[in-house]
CSV table of C-alpha atoms and ligand atoms in Angstrom, one decimal:
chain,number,residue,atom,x,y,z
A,2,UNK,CA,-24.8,1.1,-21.4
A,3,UNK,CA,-22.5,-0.7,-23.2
A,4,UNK,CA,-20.7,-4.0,-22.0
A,5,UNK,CA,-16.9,-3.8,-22.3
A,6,UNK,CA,-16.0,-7.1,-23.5
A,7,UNK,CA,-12.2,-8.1,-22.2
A,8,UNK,CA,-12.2,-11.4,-23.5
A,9,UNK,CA,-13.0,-9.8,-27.4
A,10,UNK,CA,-9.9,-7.3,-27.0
A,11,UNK,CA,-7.7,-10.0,-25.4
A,12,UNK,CA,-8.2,-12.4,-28.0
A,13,UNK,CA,-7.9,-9.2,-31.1
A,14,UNK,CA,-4.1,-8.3,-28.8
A,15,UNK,CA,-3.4,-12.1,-28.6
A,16,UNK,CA,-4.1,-12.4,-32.5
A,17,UNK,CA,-1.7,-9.3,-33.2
A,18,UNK,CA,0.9,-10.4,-31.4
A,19,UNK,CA,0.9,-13.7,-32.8
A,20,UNK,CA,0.6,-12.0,-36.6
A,21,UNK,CA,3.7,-10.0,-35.0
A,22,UNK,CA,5.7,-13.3,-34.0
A,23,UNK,CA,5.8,-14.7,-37.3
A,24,UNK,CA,6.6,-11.8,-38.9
A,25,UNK,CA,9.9,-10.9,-36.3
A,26,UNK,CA,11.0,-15.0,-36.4
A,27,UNK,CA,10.6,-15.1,-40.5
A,28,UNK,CA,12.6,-12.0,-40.5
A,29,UNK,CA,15.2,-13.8,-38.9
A,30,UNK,CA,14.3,-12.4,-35.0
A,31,UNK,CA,14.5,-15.2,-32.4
A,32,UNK,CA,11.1,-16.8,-31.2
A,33,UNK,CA,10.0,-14.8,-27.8
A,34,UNK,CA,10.6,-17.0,-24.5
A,35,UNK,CA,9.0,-16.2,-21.6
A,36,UNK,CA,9.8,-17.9,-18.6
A,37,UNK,CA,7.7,-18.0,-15.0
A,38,UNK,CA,8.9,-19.6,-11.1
A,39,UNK,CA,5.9,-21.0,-9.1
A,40,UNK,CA,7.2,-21.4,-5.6
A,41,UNK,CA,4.5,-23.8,-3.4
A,42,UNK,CA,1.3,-25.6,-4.6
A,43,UNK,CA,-1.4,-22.7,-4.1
A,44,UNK,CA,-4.1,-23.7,-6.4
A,45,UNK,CA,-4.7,-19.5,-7.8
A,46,UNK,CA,-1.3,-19.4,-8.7
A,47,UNK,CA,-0.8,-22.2,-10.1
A,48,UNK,CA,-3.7,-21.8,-12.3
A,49,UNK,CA,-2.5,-18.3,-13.2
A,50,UNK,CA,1.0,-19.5,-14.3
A,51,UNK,CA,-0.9,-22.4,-16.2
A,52,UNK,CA,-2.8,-19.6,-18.5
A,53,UNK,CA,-0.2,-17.9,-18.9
A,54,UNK,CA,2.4,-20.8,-20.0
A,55,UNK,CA,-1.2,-22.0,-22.5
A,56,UNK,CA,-1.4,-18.2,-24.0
A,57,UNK,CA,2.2,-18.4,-24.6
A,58,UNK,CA,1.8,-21.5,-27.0
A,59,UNK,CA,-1.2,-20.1,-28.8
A,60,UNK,CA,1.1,-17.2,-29.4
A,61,UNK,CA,3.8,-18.8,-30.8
A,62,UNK,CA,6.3,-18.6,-28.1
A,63,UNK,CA,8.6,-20.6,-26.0
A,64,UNK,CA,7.9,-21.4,-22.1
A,65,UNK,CA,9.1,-22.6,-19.2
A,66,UNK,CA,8.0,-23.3,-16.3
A,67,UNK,CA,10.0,-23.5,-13.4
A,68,UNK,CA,8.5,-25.2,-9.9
A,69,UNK,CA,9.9,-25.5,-6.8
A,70,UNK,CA,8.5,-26.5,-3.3
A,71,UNK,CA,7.5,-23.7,-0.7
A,72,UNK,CA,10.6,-24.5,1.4
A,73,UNK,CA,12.6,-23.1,-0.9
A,74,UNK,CA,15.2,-21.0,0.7
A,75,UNK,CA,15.6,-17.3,-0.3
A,76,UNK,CA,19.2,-17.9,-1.2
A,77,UNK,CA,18.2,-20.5,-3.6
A,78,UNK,CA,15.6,-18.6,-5.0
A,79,UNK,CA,17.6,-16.0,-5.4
A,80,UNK,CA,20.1,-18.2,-7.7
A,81,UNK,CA,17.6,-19.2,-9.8
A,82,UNK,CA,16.9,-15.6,-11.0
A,83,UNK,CA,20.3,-15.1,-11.2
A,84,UNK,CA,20.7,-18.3,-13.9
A,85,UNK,CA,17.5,-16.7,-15.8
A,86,UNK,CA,18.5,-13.5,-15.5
A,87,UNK,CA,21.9,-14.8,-17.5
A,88,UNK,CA,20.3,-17.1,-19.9
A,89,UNK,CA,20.5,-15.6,-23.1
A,90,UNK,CA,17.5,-17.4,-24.7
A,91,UNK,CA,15.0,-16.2,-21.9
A,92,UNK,CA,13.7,-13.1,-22.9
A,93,UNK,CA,11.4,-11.8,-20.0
A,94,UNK,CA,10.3,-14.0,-16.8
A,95,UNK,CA,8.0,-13.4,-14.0
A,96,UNK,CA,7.9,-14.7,-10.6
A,97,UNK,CA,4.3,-15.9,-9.1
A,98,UNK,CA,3.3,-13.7,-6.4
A,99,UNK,CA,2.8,-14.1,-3.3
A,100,UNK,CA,5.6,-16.0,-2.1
A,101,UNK,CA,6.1,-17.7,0.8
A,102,UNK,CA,6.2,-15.6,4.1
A,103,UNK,CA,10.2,-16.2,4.7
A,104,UNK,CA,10.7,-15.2,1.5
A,105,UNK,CA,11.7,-11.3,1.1
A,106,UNK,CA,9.4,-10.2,-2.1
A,107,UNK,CA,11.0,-7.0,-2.4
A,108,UNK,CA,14.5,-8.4,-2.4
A,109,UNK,CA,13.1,-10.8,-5.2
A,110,UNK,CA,11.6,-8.4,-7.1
A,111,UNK,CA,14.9,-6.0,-7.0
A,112,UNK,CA,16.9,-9.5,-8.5
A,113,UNK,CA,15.1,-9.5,-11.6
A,114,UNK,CA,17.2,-7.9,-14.3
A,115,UNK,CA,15.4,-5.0,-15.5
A,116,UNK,CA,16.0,-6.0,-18.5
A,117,UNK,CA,14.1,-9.1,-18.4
A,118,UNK,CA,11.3,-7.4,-16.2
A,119,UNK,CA,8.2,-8.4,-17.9
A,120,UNK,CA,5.9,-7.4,-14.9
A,121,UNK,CA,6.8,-4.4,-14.7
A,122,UNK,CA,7.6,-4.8,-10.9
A,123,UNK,CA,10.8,-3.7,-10.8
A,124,UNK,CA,11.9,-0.3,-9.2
A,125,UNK,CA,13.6,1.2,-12.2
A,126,UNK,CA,10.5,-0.1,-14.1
A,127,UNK,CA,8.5,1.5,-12.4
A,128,UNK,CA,10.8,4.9,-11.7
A,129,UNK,CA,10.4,5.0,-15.5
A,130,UNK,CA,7.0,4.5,-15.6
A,131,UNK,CA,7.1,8.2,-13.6
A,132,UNK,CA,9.1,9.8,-15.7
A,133,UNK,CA,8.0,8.6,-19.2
A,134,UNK,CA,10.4,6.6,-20.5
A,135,UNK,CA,10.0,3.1,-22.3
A,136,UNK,CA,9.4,0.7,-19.9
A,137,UNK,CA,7.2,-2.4,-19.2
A,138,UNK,CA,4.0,-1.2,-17.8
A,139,UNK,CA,2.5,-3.8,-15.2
A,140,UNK,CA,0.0,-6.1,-17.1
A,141,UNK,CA,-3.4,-5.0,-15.4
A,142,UNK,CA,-3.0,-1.4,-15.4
A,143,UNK,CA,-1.3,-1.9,-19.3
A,144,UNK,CA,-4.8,-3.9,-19.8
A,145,UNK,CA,-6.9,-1.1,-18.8
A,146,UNK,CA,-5.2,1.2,-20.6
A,147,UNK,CA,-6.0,-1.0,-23.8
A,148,UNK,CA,-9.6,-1.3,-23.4
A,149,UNK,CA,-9.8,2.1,-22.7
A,150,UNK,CA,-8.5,2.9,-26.1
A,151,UNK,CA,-10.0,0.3,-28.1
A,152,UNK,CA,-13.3,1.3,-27.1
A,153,UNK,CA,-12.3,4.6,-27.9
A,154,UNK,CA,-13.6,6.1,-24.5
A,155,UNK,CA,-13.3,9.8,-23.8
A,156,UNK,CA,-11.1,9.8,-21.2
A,157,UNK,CA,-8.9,14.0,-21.7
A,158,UNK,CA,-10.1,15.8,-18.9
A,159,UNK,CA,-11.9,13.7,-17.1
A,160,UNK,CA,-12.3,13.0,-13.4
A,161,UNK,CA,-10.7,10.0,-12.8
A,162,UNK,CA,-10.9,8.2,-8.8
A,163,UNK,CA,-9.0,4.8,-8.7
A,164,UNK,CA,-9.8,3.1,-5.6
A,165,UNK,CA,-7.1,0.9,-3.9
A,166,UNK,CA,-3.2,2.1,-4.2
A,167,UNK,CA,-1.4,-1.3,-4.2
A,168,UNK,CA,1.5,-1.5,-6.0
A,169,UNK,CA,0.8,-4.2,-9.0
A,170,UNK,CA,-2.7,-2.2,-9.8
A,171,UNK,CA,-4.1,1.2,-7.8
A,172,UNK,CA,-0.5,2.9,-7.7
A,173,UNK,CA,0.5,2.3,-11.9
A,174,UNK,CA,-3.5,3.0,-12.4
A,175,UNK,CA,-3.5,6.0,-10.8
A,176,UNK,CA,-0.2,7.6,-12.8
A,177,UNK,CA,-1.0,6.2,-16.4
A,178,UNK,CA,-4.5,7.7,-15.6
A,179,UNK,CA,-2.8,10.9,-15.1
A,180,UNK,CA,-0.4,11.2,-18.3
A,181,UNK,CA,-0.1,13.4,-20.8
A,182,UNK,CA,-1.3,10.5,-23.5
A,183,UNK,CA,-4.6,10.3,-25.3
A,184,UNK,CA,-6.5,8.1,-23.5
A,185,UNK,CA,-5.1,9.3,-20.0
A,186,UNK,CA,-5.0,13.2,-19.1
A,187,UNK,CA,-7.2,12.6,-16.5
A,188,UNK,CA,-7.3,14.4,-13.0
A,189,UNK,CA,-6.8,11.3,-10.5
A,190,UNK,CA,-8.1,10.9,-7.3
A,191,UNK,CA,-6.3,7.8,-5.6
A,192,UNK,CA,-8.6,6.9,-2.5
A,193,UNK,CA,-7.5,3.8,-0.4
A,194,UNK,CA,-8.9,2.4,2.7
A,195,UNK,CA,-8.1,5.8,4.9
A,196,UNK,CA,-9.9,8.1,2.1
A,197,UNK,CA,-12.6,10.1,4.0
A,198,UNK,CA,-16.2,10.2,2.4
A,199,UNK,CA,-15.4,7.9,-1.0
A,200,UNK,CA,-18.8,8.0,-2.1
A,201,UNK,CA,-18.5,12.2,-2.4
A,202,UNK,CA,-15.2,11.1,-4.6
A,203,UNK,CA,-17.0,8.5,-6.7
A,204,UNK,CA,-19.7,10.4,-7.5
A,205,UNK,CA,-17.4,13.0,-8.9
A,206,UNK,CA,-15.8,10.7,-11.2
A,207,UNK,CA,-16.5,10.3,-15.2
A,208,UNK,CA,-14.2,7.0,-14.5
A,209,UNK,CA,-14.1,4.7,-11.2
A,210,UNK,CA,-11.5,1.7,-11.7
A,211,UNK,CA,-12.0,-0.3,-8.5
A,212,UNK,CA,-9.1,-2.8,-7.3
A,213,UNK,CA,-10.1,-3.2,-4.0
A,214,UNK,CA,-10.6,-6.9,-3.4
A,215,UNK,CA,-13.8,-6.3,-2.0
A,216,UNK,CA,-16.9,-8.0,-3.0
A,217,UNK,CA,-19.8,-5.6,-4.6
A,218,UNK,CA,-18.0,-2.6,-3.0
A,219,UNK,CA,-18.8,0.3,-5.4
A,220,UNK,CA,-22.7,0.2,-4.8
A,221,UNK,CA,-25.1,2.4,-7.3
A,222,UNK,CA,-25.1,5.3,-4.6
A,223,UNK,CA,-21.8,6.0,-5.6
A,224,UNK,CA,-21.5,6.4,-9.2
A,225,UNK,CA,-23.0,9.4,-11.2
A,226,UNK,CA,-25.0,9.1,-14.5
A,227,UNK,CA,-22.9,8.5,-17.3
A,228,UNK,CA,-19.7,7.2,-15.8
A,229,UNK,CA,-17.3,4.4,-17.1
A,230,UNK,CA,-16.6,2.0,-14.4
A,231,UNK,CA,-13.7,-0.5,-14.6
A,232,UNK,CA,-14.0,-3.2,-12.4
A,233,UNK,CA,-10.4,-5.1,-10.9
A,234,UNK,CA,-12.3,-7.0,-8.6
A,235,UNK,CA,-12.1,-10.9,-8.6
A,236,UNK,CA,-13.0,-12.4,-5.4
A,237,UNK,CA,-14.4,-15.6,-4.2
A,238,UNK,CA,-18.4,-15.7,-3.1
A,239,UNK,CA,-20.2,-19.0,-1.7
A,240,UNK,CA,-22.6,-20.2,-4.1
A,241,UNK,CA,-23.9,-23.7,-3.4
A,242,UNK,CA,-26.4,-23.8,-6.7
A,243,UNK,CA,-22.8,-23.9,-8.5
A,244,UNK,CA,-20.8,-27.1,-8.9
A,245,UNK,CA,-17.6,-25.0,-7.7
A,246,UNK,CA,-19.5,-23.9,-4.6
A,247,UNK,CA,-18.7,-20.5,-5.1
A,248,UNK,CA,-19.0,-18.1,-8.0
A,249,UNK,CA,-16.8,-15.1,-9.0
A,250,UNK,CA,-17.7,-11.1,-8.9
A,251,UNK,CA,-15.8,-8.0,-9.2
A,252,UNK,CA,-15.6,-5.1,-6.3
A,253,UNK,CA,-18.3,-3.5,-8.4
A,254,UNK,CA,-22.1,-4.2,-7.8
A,255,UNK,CA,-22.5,-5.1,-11.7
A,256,UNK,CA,-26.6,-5.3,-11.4
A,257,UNK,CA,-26.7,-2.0,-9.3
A,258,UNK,CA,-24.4,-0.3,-11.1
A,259,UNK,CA,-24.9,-0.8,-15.0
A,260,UNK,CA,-27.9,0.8,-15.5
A,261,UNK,CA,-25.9,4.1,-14.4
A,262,UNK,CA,-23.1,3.4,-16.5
A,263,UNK,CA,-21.8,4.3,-20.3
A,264,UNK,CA,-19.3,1.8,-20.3
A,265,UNK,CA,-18.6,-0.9,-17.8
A,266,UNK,CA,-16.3,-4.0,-17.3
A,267,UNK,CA,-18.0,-7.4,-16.3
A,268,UNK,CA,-16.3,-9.9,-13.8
A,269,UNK,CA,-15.4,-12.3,-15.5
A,270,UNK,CA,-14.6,-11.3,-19.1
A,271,UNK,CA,-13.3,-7.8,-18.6
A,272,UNK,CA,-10.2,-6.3,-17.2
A,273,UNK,CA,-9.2,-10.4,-16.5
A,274,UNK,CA,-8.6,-11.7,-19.6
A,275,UNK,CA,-6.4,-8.7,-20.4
A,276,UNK,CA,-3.9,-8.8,-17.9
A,277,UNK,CA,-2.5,-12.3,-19.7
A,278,UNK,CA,-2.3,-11.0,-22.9
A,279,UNK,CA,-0.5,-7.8,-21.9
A,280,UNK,CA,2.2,-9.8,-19.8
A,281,UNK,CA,2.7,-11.6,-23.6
A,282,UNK,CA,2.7,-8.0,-24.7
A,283,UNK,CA,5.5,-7.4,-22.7
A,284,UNK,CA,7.7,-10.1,-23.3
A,285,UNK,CA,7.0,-9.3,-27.3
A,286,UNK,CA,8.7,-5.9,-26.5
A,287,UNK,CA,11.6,-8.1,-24.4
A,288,UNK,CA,12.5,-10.1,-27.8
A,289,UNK,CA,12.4,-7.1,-29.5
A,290,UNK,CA,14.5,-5.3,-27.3
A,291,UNK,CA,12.4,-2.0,-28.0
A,292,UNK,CA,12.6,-1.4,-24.2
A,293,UNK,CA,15.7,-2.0,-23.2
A,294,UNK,CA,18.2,-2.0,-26.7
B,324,NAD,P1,-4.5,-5.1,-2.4
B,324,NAD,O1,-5.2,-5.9,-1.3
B,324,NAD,O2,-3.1,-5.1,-2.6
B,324,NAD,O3,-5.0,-3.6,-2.4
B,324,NAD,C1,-6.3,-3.3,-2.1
B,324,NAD,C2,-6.4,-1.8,-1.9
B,324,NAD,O4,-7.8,-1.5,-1.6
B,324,NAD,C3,-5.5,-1.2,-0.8
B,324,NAD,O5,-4.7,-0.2,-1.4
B,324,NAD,C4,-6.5,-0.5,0.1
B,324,NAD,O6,-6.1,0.7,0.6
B,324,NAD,C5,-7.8,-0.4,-0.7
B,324,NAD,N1,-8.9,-0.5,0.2
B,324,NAD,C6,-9.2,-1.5,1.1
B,324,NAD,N2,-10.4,-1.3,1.7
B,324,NAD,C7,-10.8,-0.1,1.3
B,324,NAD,C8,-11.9,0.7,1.6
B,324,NAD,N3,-12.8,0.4,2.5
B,324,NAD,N4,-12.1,1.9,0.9
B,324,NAD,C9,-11.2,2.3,0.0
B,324,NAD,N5,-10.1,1.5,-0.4
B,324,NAD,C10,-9.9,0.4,0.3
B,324,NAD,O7,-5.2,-5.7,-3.8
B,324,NAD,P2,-4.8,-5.7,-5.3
B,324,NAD,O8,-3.7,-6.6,-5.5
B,324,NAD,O9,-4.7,-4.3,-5.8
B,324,NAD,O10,-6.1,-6.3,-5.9
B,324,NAD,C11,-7.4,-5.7,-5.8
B,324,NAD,C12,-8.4,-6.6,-6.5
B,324,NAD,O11,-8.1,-6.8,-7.8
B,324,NAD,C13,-8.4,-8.0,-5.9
B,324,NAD,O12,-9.8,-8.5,-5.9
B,324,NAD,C14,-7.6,-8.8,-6.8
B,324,NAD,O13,-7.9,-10.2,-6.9
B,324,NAD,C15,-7.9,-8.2,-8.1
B,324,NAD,N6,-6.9,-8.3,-9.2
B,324,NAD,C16,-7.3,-8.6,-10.4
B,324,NAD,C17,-6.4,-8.7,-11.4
B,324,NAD,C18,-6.9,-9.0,-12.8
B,324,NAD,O14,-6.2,-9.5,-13.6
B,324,NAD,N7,-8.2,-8.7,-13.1
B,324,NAD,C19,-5.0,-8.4,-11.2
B,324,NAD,C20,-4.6,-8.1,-9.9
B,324,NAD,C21,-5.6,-8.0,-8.9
């Protein structure tokens, strides 16, 4: 069994793209700015948005973070996508999901300009994700597909069963599984939580990525000899030995399930630490302009 180590490849992508920086700003390109909105005070999110802000100094690029309260008003919200979305400086910008409950997310999501899209979330994003064309691949499912490659798995005609179908992992998962690419060409199963006998799908898979959000889910009944297992998984689980109170595991039950596996992703350290650095990814491409000229 060997460990895949997220927090290695994140740190090699983070390096690159930093190598990459200087190079574009020396050669006369403008430094990359990536800008993020945090609407209310929940602690994950903010602590998301703080990472990725952090990862976009050690890069060499500008940030901004922009807060505002949770009784925001979607109007309001709305115009302050509409001033990034014209500020010429800003060259990609994400907006800290979830939002509050009287804010429309999909109306939010449709505001940002394509363009400028560096989660991928947007529906022409994602139509072109179908159909092939450049685009900006959401950051966890654009993880995944890195550590696939730089651990050089076998991945060409493969059984592939992604578990969970939501739209910022399962769903991108499941169709960059099934591309015509070289570490893809898989045949993809997506099971979800209506999927009838799971454990006769997992056990006919060469690669389970679980995103679930279900603690210790995929259980070592389920996975055949040999398999690569990608776990999504972060939740929350009461520990009172630890300072926090609570410790963090994947939807995969690591100690169960390694000994069956080739390759597997720990929680934390694996698919994680990746999802930061691809978002960067993304807005490298923004400042570029090598998706959208
Ligand atoms: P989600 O709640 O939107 O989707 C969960 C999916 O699991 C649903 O599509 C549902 O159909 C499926 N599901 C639920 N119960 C099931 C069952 N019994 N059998 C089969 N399928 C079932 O979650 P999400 O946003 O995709 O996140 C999934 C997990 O990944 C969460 O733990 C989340 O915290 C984590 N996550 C991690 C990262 C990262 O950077 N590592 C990024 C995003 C999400």
């Amino acid at each position: 069994m060997e460990l895949i180590d997220g927090k290695k490849i994140a740190q090699q992508l983070q390096d690159e793209i930093a190598a990459e920086v200087k190079q574009f700003v020396s050669g006369g390109g403008k430094v990359p700015h990536l800008a993020a909105i945090l609407v209310g005070d929940d602690p994950a999110s903010m602590a998301y948005v703080g990472s990725k802000v952090k990862t976009c100094e050690k890069v060499g690029f500008k940030s901004t973070l922009k807060k505002f309260p949770a009784t925001i008003s979607e109007a309001e919200l709305l115009h302050e996508l509409d001033v990034l979305n014209n500020d010429n400086d800003i060259d990609g910008y994400i907006v800290q999901l979830p939002l509050p409950k009287h804010i429309n997310e999909h109306k939010i999501i449709e505001a940002v300009k394509p363009s400028k899209d560096v989660d991928g979330f947007h529906p022409i994003n994602v139509g072109r994700l179908v159909l092939d064309l450049p685009t900006y691949i959401s950051a966890t499912p654009f993880g995944i597909t890195q550590l696939l490659e730089r651990y050089n798995i076998e991945t060409s005609g493969k059984n592939c069963v992604v578990i969970g179908r939501s739209h910022i992992v399962g769903s991108p998962m499941s169709i960059l599984m099934a591309k015509n690419d070289k570490f893809a060409n898989c045949t993809v199963t997506l099971c979800h939580s209506r999927t009838k006998d799971l454990k006769a799908h997992c056990l006919n898979a060469d690669i389970i990525i679980a995103a679930i959000g279900k603690p210790n889910f995929v259980t070592a009944d389920m996975v055949k000899q040999g398999a690569v297992i990608i776990d999504v998984g972060i939740n929350r689980v009461d520990d009172a030995s630890l300072p926090k109170g609570y410790k963090l595991v994947g939807d995969v039950d690591f100690e169960g399930c390694a000994p069956k596996c080739s390759y597997i992703t720990p929680v934390p350290g694996g698919v994680g630490p990746m999802t930061i650095a691809s978002l960067i990814k993304n807005t490298l491409l923004a400042a570029k302009k090598e998706i959208y000229a």
